[in-house]
mmCIF file of C-alpha atoms in Angstrom:
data_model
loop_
_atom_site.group_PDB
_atom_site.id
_atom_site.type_symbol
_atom_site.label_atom_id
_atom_site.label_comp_id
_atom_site.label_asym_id
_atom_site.label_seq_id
_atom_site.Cartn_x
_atom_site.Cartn_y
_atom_site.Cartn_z
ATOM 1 C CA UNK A 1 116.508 102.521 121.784
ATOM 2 C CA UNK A 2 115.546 106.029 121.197
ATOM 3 C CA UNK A 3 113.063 107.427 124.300
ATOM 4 C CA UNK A 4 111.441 109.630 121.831
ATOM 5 C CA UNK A 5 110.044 107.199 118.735
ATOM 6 C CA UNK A 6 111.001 103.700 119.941
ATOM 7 C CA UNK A 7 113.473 103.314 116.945
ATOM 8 C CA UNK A 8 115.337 100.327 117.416
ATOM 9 C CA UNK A 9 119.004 100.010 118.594
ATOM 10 C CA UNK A 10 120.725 99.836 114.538
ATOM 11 C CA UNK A 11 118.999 102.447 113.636
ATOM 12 C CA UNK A 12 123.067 104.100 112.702
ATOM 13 C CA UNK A 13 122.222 106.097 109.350
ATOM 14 C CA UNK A 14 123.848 105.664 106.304
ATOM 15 C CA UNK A 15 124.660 108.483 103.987
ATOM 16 C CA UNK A 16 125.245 108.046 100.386
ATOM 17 C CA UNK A 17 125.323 110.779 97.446
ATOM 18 C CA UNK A 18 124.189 109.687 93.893
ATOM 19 C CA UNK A 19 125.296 112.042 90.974
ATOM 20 C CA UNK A 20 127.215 114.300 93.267
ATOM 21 C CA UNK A 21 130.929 114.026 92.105
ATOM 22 C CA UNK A 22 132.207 115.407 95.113
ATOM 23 C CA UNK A 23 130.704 112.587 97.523
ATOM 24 C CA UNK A 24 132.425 110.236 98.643
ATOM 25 C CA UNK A 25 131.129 106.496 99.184
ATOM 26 C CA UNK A 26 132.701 104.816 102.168
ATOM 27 C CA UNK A 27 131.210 101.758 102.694
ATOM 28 C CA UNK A 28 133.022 98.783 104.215
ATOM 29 C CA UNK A 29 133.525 96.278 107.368
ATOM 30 C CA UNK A 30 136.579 96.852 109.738
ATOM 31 C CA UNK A 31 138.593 94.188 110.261
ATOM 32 C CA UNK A 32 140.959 94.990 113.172
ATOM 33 C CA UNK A 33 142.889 91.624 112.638
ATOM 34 C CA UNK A 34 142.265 90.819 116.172
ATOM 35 C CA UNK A 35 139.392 88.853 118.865
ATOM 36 C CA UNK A 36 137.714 91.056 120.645
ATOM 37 C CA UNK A 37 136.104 88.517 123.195
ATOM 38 C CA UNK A 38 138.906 89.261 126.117
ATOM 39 C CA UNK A 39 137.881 86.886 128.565
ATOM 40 C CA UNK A 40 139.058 87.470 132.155
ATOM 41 C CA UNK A 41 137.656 86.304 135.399
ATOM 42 C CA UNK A 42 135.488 88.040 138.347
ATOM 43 C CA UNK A 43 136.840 85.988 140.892
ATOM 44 C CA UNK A 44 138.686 88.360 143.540
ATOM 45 C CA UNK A 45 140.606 85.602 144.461
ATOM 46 C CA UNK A 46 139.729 84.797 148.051
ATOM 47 C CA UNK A 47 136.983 83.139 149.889
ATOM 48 C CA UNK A 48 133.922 85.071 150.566
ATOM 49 C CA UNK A 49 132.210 83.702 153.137
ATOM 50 C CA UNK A 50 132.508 86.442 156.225
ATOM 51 C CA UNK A 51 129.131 88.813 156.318
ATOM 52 C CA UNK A 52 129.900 91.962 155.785
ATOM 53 C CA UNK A 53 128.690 94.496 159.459
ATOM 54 C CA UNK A 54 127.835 97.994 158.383
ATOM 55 C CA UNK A 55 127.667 99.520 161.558
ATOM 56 C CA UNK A 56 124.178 100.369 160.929
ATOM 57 C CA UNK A 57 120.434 98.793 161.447
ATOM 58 C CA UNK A 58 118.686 98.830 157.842
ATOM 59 C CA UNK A 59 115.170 98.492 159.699
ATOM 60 C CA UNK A 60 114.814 102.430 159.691
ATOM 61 C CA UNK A 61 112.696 104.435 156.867
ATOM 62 C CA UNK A 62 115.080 105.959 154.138
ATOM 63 C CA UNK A 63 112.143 107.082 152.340
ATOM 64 C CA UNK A 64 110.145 105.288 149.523
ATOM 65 C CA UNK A 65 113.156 103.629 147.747
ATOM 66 C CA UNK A 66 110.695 102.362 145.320
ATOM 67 C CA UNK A 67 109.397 105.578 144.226
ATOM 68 C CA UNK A 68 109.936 105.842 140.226
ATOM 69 C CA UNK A 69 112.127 108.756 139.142
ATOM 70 C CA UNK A 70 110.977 110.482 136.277
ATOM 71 C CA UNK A 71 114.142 111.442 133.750
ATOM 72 C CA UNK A 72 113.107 113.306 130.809
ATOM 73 C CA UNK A 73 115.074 111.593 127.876
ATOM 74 C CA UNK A 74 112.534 112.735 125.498
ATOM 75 C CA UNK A 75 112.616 116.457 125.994
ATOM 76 C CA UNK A 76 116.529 116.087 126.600
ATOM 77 C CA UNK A 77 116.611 114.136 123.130
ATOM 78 C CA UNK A 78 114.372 116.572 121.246
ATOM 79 C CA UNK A 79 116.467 119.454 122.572
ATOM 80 C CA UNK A 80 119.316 118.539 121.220
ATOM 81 C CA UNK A 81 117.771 117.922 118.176
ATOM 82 C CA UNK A 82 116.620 120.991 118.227
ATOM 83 C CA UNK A 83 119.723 123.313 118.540
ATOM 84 C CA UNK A 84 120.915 121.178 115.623
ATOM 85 C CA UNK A 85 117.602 121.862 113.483
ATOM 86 C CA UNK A 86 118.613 126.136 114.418
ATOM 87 C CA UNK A 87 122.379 125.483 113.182
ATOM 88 C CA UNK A 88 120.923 124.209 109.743
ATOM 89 C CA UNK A 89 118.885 126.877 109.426
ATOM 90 C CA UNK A 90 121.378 129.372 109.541
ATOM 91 C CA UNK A 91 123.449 127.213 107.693
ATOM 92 C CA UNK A 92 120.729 127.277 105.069
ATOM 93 C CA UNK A 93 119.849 130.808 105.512
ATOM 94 C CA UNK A 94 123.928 131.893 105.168
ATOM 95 C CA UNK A 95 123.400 129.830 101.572
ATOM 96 C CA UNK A 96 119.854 131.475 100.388
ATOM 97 C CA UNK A 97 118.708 127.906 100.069
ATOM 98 C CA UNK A 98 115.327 126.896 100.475
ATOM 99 C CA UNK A 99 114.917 123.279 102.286
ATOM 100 C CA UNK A 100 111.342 121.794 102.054
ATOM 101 C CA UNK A 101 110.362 118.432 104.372
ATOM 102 C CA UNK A 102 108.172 116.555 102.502
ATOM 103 C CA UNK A 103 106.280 113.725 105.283
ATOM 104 C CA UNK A 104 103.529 111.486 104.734
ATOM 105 C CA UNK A 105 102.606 108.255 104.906
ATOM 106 C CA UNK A 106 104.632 105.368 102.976
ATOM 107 C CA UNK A 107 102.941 105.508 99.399
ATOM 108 C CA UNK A 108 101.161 108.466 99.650
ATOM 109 C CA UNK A 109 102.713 109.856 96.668
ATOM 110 C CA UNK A 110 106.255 111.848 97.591
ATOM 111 C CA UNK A 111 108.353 110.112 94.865
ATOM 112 C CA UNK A 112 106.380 110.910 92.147
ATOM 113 C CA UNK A 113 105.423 114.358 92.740
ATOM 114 C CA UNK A 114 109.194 115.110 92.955
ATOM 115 C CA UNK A 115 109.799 113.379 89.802
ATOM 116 C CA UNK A 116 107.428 114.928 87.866
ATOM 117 C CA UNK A 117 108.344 118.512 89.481
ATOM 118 C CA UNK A 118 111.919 118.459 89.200
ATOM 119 C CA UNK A 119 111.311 116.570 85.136
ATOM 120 C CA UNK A 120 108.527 119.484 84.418
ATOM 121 C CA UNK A 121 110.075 122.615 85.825
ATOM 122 C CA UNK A 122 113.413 121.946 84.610
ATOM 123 C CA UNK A 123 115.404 124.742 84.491
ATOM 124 C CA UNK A 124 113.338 126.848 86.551
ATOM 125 C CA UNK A 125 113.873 124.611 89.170
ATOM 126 C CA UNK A 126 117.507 124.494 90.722
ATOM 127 C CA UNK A 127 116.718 122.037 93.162
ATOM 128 C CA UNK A 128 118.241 118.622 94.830
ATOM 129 C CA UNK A 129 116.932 116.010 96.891
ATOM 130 C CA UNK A 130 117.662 114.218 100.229
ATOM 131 C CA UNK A 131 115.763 110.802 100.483
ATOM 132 C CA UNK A 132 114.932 109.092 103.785
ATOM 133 C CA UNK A 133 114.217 105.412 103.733
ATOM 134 C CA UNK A 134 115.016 102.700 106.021
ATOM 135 C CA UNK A 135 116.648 100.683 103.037
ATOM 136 C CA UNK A 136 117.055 100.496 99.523
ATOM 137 C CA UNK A 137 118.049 103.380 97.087
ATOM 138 C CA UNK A 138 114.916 103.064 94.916
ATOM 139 C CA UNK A 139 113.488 106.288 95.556
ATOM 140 C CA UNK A 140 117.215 108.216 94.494
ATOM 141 C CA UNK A 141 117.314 106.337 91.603
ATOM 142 C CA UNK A 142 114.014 107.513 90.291
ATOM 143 C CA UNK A 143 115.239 111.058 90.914
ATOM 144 C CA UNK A 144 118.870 110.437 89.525
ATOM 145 C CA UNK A 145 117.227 109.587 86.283
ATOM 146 C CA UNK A 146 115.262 112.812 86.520
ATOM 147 C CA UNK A 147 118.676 114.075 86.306
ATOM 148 C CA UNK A 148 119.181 115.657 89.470
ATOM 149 C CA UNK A 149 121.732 115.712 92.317
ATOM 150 C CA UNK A 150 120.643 112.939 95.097
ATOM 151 C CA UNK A 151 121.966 111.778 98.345
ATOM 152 C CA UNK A 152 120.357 108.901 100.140
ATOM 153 C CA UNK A 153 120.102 108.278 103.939
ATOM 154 C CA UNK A 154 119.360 105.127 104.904
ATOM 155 C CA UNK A 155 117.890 104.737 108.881
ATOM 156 C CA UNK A 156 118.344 100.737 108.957
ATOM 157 C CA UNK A 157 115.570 100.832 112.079
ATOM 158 C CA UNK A 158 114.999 104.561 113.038
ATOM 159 C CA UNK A 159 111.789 105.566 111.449
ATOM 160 C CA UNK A 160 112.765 109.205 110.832
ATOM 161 C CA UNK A 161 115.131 112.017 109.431
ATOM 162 C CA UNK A 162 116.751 113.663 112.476
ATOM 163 C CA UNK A 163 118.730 117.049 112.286
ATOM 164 C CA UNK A 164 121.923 115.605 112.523
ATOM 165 C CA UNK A 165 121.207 113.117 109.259
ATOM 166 C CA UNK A 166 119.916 116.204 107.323
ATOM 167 C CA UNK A 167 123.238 117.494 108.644
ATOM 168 C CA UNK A 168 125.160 115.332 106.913
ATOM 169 C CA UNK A 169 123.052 114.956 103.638
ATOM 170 C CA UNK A 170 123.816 118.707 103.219
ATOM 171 C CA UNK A 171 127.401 117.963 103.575
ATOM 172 C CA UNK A 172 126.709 115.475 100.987
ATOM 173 C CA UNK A 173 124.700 117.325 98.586
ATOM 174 C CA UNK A 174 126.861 120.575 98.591
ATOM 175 C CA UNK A 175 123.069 123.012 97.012
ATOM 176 C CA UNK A 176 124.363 125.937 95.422
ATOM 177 C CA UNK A 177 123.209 128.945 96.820
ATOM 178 C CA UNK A 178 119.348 130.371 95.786
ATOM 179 C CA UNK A 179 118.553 126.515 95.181
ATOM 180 C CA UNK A 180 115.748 124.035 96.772
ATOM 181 C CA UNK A 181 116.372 120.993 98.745
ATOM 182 C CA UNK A 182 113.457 119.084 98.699
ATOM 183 C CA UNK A 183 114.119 116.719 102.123
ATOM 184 C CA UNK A 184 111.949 113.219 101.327
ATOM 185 C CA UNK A 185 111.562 111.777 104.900
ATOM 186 C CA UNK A 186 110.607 108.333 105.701
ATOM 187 C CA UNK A 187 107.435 107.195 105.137
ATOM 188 C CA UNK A 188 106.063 107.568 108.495
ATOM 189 C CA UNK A 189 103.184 109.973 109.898
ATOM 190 C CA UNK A 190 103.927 109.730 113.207
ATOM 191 C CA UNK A 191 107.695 110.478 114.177
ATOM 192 C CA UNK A 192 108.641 112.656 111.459
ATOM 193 C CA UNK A 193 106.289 115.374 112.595
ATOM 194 C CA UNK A 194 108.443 115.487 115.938
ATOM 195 C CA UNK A 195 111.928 116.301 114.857
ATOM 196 C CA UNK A 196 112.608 120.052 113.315
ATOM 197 C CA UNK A 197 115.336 119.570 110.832
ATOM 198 C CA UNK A 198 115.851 122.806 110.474
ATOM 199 C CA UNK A 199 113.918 123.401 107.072
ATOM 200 C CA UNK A 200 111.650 126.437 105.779
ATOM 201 C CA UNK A 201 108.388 124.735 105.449
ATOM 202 C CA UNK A 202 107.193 121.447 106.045
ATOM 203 C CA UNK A 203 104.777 119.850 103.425
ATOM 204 C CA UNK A 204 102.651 116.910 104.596
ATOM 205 C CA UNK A 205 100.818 114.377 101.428
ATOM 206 C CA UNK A 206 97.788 112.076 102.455
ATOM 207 C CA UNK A 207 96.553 110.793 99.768
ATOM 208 C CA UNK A 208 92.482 110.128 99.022
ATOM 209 C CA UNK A 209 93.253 106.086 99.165
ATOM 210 C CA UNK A 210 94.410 106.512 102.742
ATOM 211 C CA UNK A 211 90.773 107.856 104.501
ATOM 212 C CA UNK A 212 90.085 111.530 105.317
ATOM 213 C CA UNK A 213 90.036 110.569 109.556
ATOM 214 C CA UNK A 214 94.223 110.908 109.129
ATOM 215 C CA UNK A 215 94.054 114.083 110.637
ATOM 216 C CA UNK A 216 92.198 113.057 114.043
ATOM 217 C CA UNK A 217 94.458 109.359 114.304
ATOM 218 C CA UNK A 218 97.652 111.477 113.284
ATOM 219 C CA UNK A 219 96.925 114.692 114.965
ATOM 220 C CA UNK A 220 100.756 116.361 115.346
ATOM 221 C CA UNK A 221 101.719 115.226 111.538
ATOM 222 C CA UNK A 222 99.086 118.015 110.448
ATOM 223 C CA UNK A 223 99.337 120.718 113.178
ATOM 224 C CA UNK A 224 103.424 120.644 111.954
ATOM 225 C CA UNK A 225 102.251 121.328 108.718
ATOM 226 C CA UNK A 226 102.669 124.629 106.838
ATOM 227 C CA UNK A 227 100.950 122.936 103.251
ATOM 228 C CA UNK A 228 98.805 119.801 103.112
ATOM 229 C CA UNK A 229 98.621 118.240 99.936
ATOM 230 C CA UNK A 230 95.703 116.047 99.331
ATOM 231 C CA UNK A 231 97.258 113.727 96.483
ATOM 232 C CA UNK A 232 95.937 110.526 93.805
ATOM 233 C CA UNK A 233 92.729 113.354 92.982
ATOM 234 C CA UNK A 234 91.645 111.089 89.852
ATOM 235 C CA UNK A 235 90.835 108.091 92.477
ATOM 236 C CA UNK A 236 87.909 110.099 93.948
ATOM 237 C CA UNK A 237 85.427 108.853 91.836
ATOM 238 C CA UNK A 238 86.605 105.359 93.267
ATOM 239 C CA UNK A 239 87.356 105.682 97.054
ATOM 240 C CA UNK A 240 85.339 106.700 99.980
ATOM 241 C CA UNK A 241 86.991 110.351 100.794
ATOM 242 C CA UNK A 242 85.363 113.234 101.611
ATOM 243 C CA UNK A 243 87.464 116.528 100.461
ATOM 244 C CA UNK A 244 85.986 118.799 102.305
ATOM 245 C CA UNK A 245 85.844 117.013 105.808
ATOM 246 C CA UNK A 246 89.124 115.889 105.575
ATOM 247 C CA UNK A 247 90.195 119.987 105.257
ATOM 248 C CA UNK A 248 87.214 120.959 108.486
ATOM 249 C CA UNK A 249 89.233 118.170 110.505
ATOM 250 C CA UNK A 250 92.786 119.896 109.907
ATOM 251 C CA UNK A 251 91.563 123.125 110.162
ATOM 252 C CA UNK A 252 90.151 121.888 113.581
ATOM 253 C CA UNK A 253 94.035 121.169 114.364
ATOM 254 C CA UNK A 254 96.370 124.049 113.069
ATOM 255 C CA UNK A 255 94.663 127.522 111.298
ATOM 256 C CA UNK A 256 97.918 128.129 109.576
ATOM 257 C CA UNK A 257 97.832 125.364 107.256
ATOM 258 C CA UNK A 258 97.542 125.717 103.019
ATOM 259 C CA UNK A 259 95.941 123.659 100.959
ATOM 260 C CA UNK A 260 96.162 121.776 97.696
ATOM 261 C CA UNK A 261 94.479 119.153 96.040
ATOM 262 C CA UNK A 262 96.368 117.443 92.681
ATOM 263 C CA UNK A 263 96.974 113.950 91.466
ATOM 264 C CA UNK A 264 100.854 113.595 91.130
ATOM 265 C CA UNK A 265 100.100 110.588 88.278
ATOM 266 C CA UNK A 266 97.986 112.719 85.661
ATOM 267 C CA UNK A 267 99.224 115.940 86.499
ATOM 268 C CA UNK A 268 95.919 117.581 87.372
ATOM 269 C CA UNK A 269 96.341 120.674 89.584
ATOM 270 C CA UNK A 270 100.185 120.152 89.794
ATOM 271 C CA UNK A 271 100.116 124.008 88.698
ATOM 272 C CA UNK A 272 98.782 125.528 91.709
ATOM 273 C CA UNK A 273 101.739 123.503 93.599
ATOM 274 C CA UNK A 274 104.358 124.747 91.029
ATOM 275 C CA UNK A 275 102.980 128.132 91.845
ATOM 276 C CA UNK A 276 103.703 127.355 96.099
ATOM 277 C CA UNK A 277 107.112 126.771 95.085
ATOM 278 C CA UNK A 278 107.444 130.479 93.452
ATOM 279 C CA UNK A 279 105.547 131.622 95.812
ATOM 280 C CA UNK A 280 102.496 132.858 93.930
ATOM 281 C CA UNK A 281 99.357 132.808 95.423
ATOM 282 C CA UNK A 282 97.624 130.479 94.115
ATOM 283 C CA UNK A 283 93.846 130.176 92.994
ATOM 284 C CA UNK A 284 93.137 126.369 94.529
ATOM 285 C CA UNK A 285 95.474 126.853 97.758
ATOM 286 C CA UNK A 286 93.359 128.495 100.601
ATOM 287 C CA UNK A 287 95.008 128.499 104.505
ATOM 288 C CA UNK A 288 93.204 126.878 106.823
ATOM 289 C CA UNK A 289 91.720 129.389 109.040
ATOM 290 C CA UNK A 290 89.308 130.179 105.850
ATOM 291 C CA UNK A 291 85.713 128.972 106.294
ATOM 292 C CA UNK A 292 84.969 129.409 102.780
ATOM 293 C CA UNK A 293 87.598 129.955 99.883
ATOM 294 C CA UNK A 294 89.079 129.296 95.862
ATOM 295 C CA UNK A 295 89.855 125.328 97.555
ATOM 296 C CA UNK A 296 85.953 124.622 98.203
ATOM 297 C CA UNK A 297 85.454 125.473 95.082
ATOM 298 C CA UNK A 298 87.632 123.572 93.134
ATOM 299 C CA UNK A 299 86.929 120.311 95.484
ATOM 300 C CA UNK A 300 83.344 120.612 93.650
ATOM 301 C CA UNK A 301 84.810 120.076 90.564
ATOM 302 C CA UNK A 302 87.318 116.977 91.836
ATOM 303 C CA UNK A 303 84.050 115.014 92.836
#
């Protein structure tokens, strides 16, 4: 079971590429044409009834035996994860390709701002995609019919990407050099936020059906992240979710932060987002250390 998350005991990743003709699927059950139940006795073979003497009286103090020693599998775990997350990097870096980590919650919105990014920008856009998901491939298959390159990583249990699975997606995907890798993680807006992968930027959606209090409940999803996309914009007029406290309460957590607001359905204010990607300042993105900015503004017009 992994100290860090709690991920369960299968969570063994599985890596599969979809549209990526150099990829190669391998998977099948071993049989080694053999039991492997060797059964053998513990009996050393003699009678065991003498006490054992050993030379010593076990009334005297060897300290407090019971005292719990603390072994720090998390920071061990995470360090390791860590020096993996620097190898991509330079790996990425040696390439010129930009990896993104998109995070949120499960239905939040990932899949379908991809889809309609990598369908609208087209050719400007040399990008792939790695998708995270315990099971299924139903996320890849919505962006292999967008016609781009895909590899999926299924976690069985584990509820996150770690280094070493973006590792191997890489190996999988093969990006050209100057492209995008847009990393979709699992669903999750708790562990993700722990484990560097070893991308440029990490972009975190909440969407306006999920409550603007995600910041305080998830606090370490938003101080990781560099953009916060506020997504499903066209259900404000329907849900109970304030705009602009939802921004005061990350700002409260990480000063660093961008911000966007956009519904990925309808396509209202994907621009400003296609203008993140290219790097463009943008007039509805603000960073979070603003008290007043373009974003305020524009949240007057979403209500």
């Amino acid at each position: 079971m992994c100290a860090t998350c709690g991920c369960g005991e299968d969570a063994t990743p599985r890596v599969y590429a979809l549209d990526v003709p150099s990829a190669q699927g391998h998977d099948h059950p071993h049989d080694h044409g053999h039991d492997h139940t060797h059964a053998h006795s513990h009996d050393p073979g003699h009678a065991h009834t003498h006490p054992h003497d050993h030379g010593h009286d076990h009334t005297h103090n060897h300290g407090n035996l019971h005292a719990p020693e603390l072994i720090p599998l998390e920071q061990n775990l995470l360090a390791k994860n860590d020096l993996l997350a620097e190898r991509n990097r330079g790996w990425l870096a040696g390439r010129k390709v930009r990896a993104l980590n998109m995070m949120s919650s499960p239905g939040a919105g990932k899949t379908t701002l991809l889809v309609r990014t990598l369908t609208e920008l087209g050719d400007r856009l040399q990008a792939g995609v790695i998708e995270g998901d315990q099971e299924t491939s139903l996320d890849a298959d919505r962006i292999q019919a967008a016609g781009r390159p895909v590899v999926q990583i299924n976690t069985g249990a584990g509820c996150h990407l770690d280094a070493d699975m973006l590792r191997r997606g890489l190996d999988a995907l093969d990006p050209p050099m100057g492209s995008t890798v847009f990393i979709e993680n699992v669903g999750n807006l708790v562990c993700p936020a722990l484990f560097d992968l070893g991308e440029a930027a990490k972009v975190v959606i909440v969407s306006v059906t999920e409550g603007d209090d995600k910041p305080q409940k998830y606090p370490h999803m938003f101080i990781a992240a560099d953009l916060v996309i506020i997504n499903k914009s066209d259900l404000l007029p329907y849900v109970e979710f304030d705009v602009d406290e939802c921004v005061r309460r990350i700002r409260h957590l990480n000063a660093h932060a961008e911000f966007l607001v956009l519904s990925a359905t309808t396509g209202d204010g994907v621009a400003a987002w296609y203008d993140w990607l290219d790097g463009r300042p943008s007039r509805t993105a603000t960073r979070a250390g603003s008290s007043t900015g373009p974003l305020e503004e524009s949240l007057t017009d979403a209500h």
